[in-house]
Amino acid sequence: MVSKADPPQRMPSQAAVLQRWAVFWNSPGCHADPLLPTVPIMNCWVCDNNDRIDALPTWERIAADEYWRVAHAIDTALPGWLVLIPRRHVTSIAEMTDAEAADLGAWQGRLSRALVAVTGCVKTYVVQFAEKEGVSHVHFHVIPRMAELPDDRRGVGVFGYLDPSPELRVGDERKSELTLALRARLRSAGVPLSP
């Protein structure tokens, strides 16, 4: 609480704010695109992976286009758990452009159909929170809802499959198999797999 005795706080000048912004903007690790409506972010793990997409394992780049990258979740016990990731840094759906939003809907449908065909799931869950510590970059979970899924793992309970013990984690070989099958299914549906 401010009392009447407190001196008024002096706001920084516009020039000082712009100077600080320029220093921040030009610093290493800043991934913002100056032409798109977003705030720059430092050291975003997702942006770092987007920047080195060609060096990622195949399951981290199942498919991609100008706006989105599709990856298999890295720390799950549920085979086929996909993550749909914007190629530029956004921390809120409200920051997405109309083109990104339109493409998002198409990808959610494509991936859901591919997961039904490849995994035999009865439907998919599509979820977005971006609340996990260190992962504020928007991303959408596209999760196969298998017929035999236990009641306690349905709906939000499916997140119980994340962060499993190492012996329960979907292995690299299985993720590679799923990647090949999903790519084949997407390709047969006429979906371009890379930008």
Short mmCIF file of C-alpha atoms in Angstrom, two decimals:
data_model
loop_
_atom_site.label_atom_id
_atom_site.label_comp_id
_atom_site.label_asym_id
_atom_site.label_seq_id
_atom_site.Cartn_x
_atom_site.Cartn_y
_atom_site.Cartn_z
CA MET A 1 0.00 0.00 0.00
CA VAL A 2 1.26 3.46 -0.87
CA SER A 3 0.99 6.14 1.80
CA LYS A 4 0.72 9.85 1.14
CA ALA A 5 4.27 10.22 2.47
CA ASP A 6 5.76 7.96 -0.25
CA PRO A 7 7.44 9.90 -3.06
CA PRO A 8 5.88 9.43 -6.51
CA GLN A 9 7.53 6.70 -8.60
CA ARG A 10 9.32 7.97 -11.69
CA MET A 11 8.48 6.06 -14.88
CA PRO A 12 11.40 5.30 -17.25
CA SER A 13 11.53 7.43 -20.35
CA GLN A 14 10.35 6.04 -23.68
CA ALA A 15 13.95 6.16 -24.94
CA ALA A 16 15.17 4.10 -21.95
CA VAL A 17 12.44 1.48 -22.51
CA LEU A 18 13.26 1.26 -26.23
CA GLN A 19 16.98 0.95 -25.50
CA ARG A 20 16.38 -1.93 -23.04
CA TRP A 21 14.06 -3.58 -25.57
CA ALA A 22 16.71 -3.35 -28.32
CA VAL A 23 19.36 -4.93 -26.06
CA PHE A 24 16.97 -7.75 -25.14
CA TRP A 25 15.77 -8.22 -28.72
CA ASN A 26 19.30 -8.61 -30.08
CA SER A 27 20.51 -10.93 -27.33
CA PRO A 28 21.37 -14.59 -28.08
CA GLY A 29 18.49 -17.02 -27.68
CA CYS A 30 15.71 -14.57 -28.51
CA HIS A 31 13.30 -16.41 -30.84
CA ALA A 32 10.65 -13.82 -31.62
CA ASP A 33 9.80 -12.90 -35.21
CA PRO A 34 9.64 -9.09 -35.44
CA LEU A 35 6.88 -9.30 -38.09
CA LEU A 36 4.48 -11.36 -35.94
CA PRO A 37 2.50 -10.28 -32.86
CA THR A 38 4.38 -11.90 -30.00
CA VAL A 39 6.76 -11.10 -27.18
CA PRO A 40 10.35 -12.36 -27.45
CA ILE A 41 11.31 -15.25 -25.22
CA MET A 42 14.70 -16.35 -24.01
CA ASN A 43 15.79 -19.99 -23.83
CA CYS A 44 12.60 -21.73 -24.96
CA TRP A 45 13.27 -25.47 -25.23
CA VAL A 46 10.49 -25.89 -27.83
CA CYS A 47 11.83 -23.02 -29.97
CA ASP A 48 15.33 -24.47 -29.75
CA ASN A 49 13.98 -27.77 -31.11
CA ASN A 50 12.05 -25.96 -33.85
CA ASP A 51 15.27 -24.18 -34.83
CA ARG A 52 17.09 -27.53 -35.25
CA ILE A 53 14.23 -29.54 -36.73
CA ASP A 54 16.46 -31.43 -39.21
CA ALA A 55 18.66 -32.72 -36.37
CA LEU A 56 15.78 -34.03 -34.26
CA PRO A 57 14.97 -37.76 -34.03
CA THR A 58 12.28 -38.80 -36.53
CA TRP A 59 9.59 -39.08 -33.84
CA GLU A 60 10.17 -35.41 -32.98
CA ARG A 61 9.40 -34.45 -36.59
CA ILE A 62 6.69 -36.84 -37.76
CA ALA A 63 5.35 -34.07 -39.99
CA ALA A 64 5.65 -30.31 -40.28
CA ASP A 65 4.44 -27.40 -42.32
CA GLU A 66 4.97 -23.65 -42.26
CA TYR A 67 3.12 -23.25 -38.95
CA TRP A 68 3.19 -26.58 -37.05
CA ARG A 69 5.43 -29.50 -36.13
CA VAL A 70 4.13 -32.92 -35.04
CA ALA A 71 6.11 -34.95 -32.50
CA HIS A 72 5.53 -38.08 -30.44
CA ALA A 73 5.45 -37.19 -26.74
CA ILE A 74 8.86 -37.98 -25.27
CA ASP A 75 7.89 -38.88 -21.73
CA THR A 76 4.75 -41.03 -21.94
CA ALA A 77 3.70 -44.62 -21.37
CA LEU A 78 0.95 -44.35 -24.02
CA PRO A 79 2.07 -45.17 -27.57
CA GLY A 80 0.80 -42.68 -30.14
CA TRP A 81 0.55 -39.69 -27.77
CA LEU A 82 1.29 -36.84 -30.19
CA VAL A 83 2.13 -33.20 -29.60
CA LEU A 84 1.24 -30.51 -32.14
CA ILE A 85 3.65 -27.60 -31.74
CA PRO A 86 3.60 -24.09 -33.29
CA ARG A 87 6.77 -23.34 -35.26
CA ARG A 88 7.01 -19.85 -33.76
CA HIS A 89 6.87 -18.90 -30.10
CA VAL A 90 3.39 -18.27 -28.72
CA THR A 91 2.30 -18.62 -25.10
CA SER A 92 -1.44 -18.20 -25.65
CA ILE A 93 -3.91 -19.29 -28.31
CA ALA A 94 -4.92 -15.61 -28.53
CA GLU A 95 -1.44 -14.86 -29.97
CA MET A 96 -1.94 -17.17 -32.95
CA THR A 97 -2.55 -15.70 -36.39
CA ASP A 98 -5.69 -16.61 -38.33
CA ALA A 99 -3.57 -18.75 -40.67
CA GLU A 100 -2.02 -20.65 -37.74
CA ALA A 101 -5.46 -21.20 -36.20
CA ALA A 102 -6.95 -22.47 -39.48
CA ASP A 103 -4.02 -24.82 -40.01
CA LEU A 104 -4.34 -26.03 -36.39
CA GLY A 105 -7.87 -27.29 -37.05
CA ALA A 106 -6.76 -29.15 -40.15
CA TRP A 107 -3.86 -30.79 -38.29
CA GLN A 108 -6.07 -31.87 -35.38
CA GLY A 109 -8.41 -33.63 -37.81
CA ARG A 110 -5.59 -35.21 -39.85
CA LEU A 111 -3.76 -36.50 -36.79
CA SER A 112 -6.95 -37.83 -35.20
CA ARG A 113 -7.80 -39.80 -38.36
CA ALA A 114 -4.23 -41.10 -38.63
CA LEU A 115 -4.21 -42.21 -34.97
CA VAL A 116 -7.53 -44.05 -35.39
CA ALA A 117 -6.11 -45.88 -38.42
CA VAL A 118 -2.67 -46.64 -36.93
CA THR A 119 -3.42 -47.33 -33.25
CA GLY A 120 -7.02 -48.53 -33.49
CA CYS A 121 -8.13 -45.96 -30.91
CA VAL A 122 -11.87 -45.22 -30.70
CA LYS A 123 -11.29 -41.45 -30.69
CA THR A 124 -8.72 -38.86 -29.69
CA TYR A 125 -8.47 -36.31 -26.93
CA VAL A 126 -7.13 -32.88 -27.93
CA VAL A 127 -5.85 -30.86 -24.97
CA GLN A 128 -3.91 -27.61 -24.52
CA PHE A 129 -2.66 -26.15 -21.24
CA ALA A 130 1.00 -25.03 -21.68
CA GLU A 131 1.30 -24.79 -17.89
CA LYS A 132 4.12 -27.25 -17.12
CA GLU A 133 7.15 -25.56 -15.59
CA GLY A 134 9.54 -24.62 -18.39
CA VAL A 135 7.08 -25.32 -21.23
CA SER A 136 4.94 -22.20 -21.63
CA HIS A 137 5.18 -22.52 -25.45
CA VAL A 138 1.66 -23.44 -26.64
CA HIS A 139 1.33 -27.08 -27.69
CA PHE A 140 -1.62 -29.39 -28.24
CA HIS A 141 -1.72 -32.97 -27.00
CA VAL A 142 -3.44 -35.27 -29.50
CA ILE A 143 -3.96 -38.43 -27.48
CA PRO A 144 -5.32 -41.79 -28.68
CA ARG A 145 -8.22 -42.89 -26.50
CA MET A 146 -7.95 -46.66 -26.64
CA ALA A 147 -11.06 -48.85 -26.11
CA GLU A 148 -9.44 -50.67 -23.19
CA LEU A 149 -8.36 -47.49 -21.39
CA PRO A 150 -9.16 -47.93 -17.67
CA ASP A 151 -11.85 -45.64 -16.26
CA ASP A 152 -9.32 -43.80 -14.08
CA ARG A 153 -7.25 -42.94 -17.19
CA ARG A 154 -10.14 -41.50 -19.22
CA GLY A 155 -10.60 -37.74 -19.67
CA VAL A 156 -8.00 -35.73 -17.77
CA GLY A 157 -6.93 -38.97 -16.05
CA VAL A 158 -5.04 -39.80 -19.26
CA PHE A 159 -2.32 -37.44 -18.02
CA GLY A 160 -1.40 -40.20 -15.57
CA TYR A 161 0.49 -41.72 -18.52
CA LEU A 162 2.95 -38.80 -18.54
CA ASP A 163 6.23 -38.89 -16.62
CA PRO A 164 6.23 -42.68 -16.13
CA SER A 165 9.07 -44.68 -14.67
CA PRO A 166 11.76 -45.43 -17.30
CA GLU A 167 10.68 -49.06 -17.79
CA LEU A 168 7.11 -47.96 -18.72
CA ARG A 169 8.16 -45.18 -21.10
CA VAL A 170 7.43 -45.69 -24.83
CA GLY A 171 10.84 -46.62 -26.24
CA ASP A 172 12.63 -45.09 -29.20
CA GLU A 173 12.06 -48.19 -31.36
CA ARG A 174 8.29 -48.09 -30.78
CA LYS A 175 8.19 -44.33 -31.43
CA SER A 176 10.09 -44.92 -34.70
CA GLU A 177 7.60 -47.62 -35.76
CA LEU A 178 4.68 -45.32 -35.02
CA THR A 179 6.36 -42.47 -36.87
CA LEU A 180 6.70 -44.58 -40.03
CA ALA A 181 3.08 -45.77 -39.81
CA LEU A 182 1.72 -42.28 -39.15
CA ARG A 183 3.76 -40.77 -41.99
CA ALA A 184 2.50 -43.46 -44.39
CA ARG A 185 -1.09 -42.81 -43.33
CA LEU A 186 -0.74 -39.04 -43.63
CA ARG A 187 1.01 -39.35 -46.99
CA SER A 188 -1.76 -41.64 -48.33
CA ALA A 189 -4.28 -38.96 -47.32
CA GLY A 190 -2.36 -36.38 -49.37
CA VAL A 191 -0.90 -34.53 -46.39
CA PRO A 192 2.46 -32.87 -47.08
CA LEU A 193 4.94 -33.99 -44.42
CA SER A 194 7.42 -31.11 -44.48
CA PRO A 195 7.39 -27.41 -45.34
#
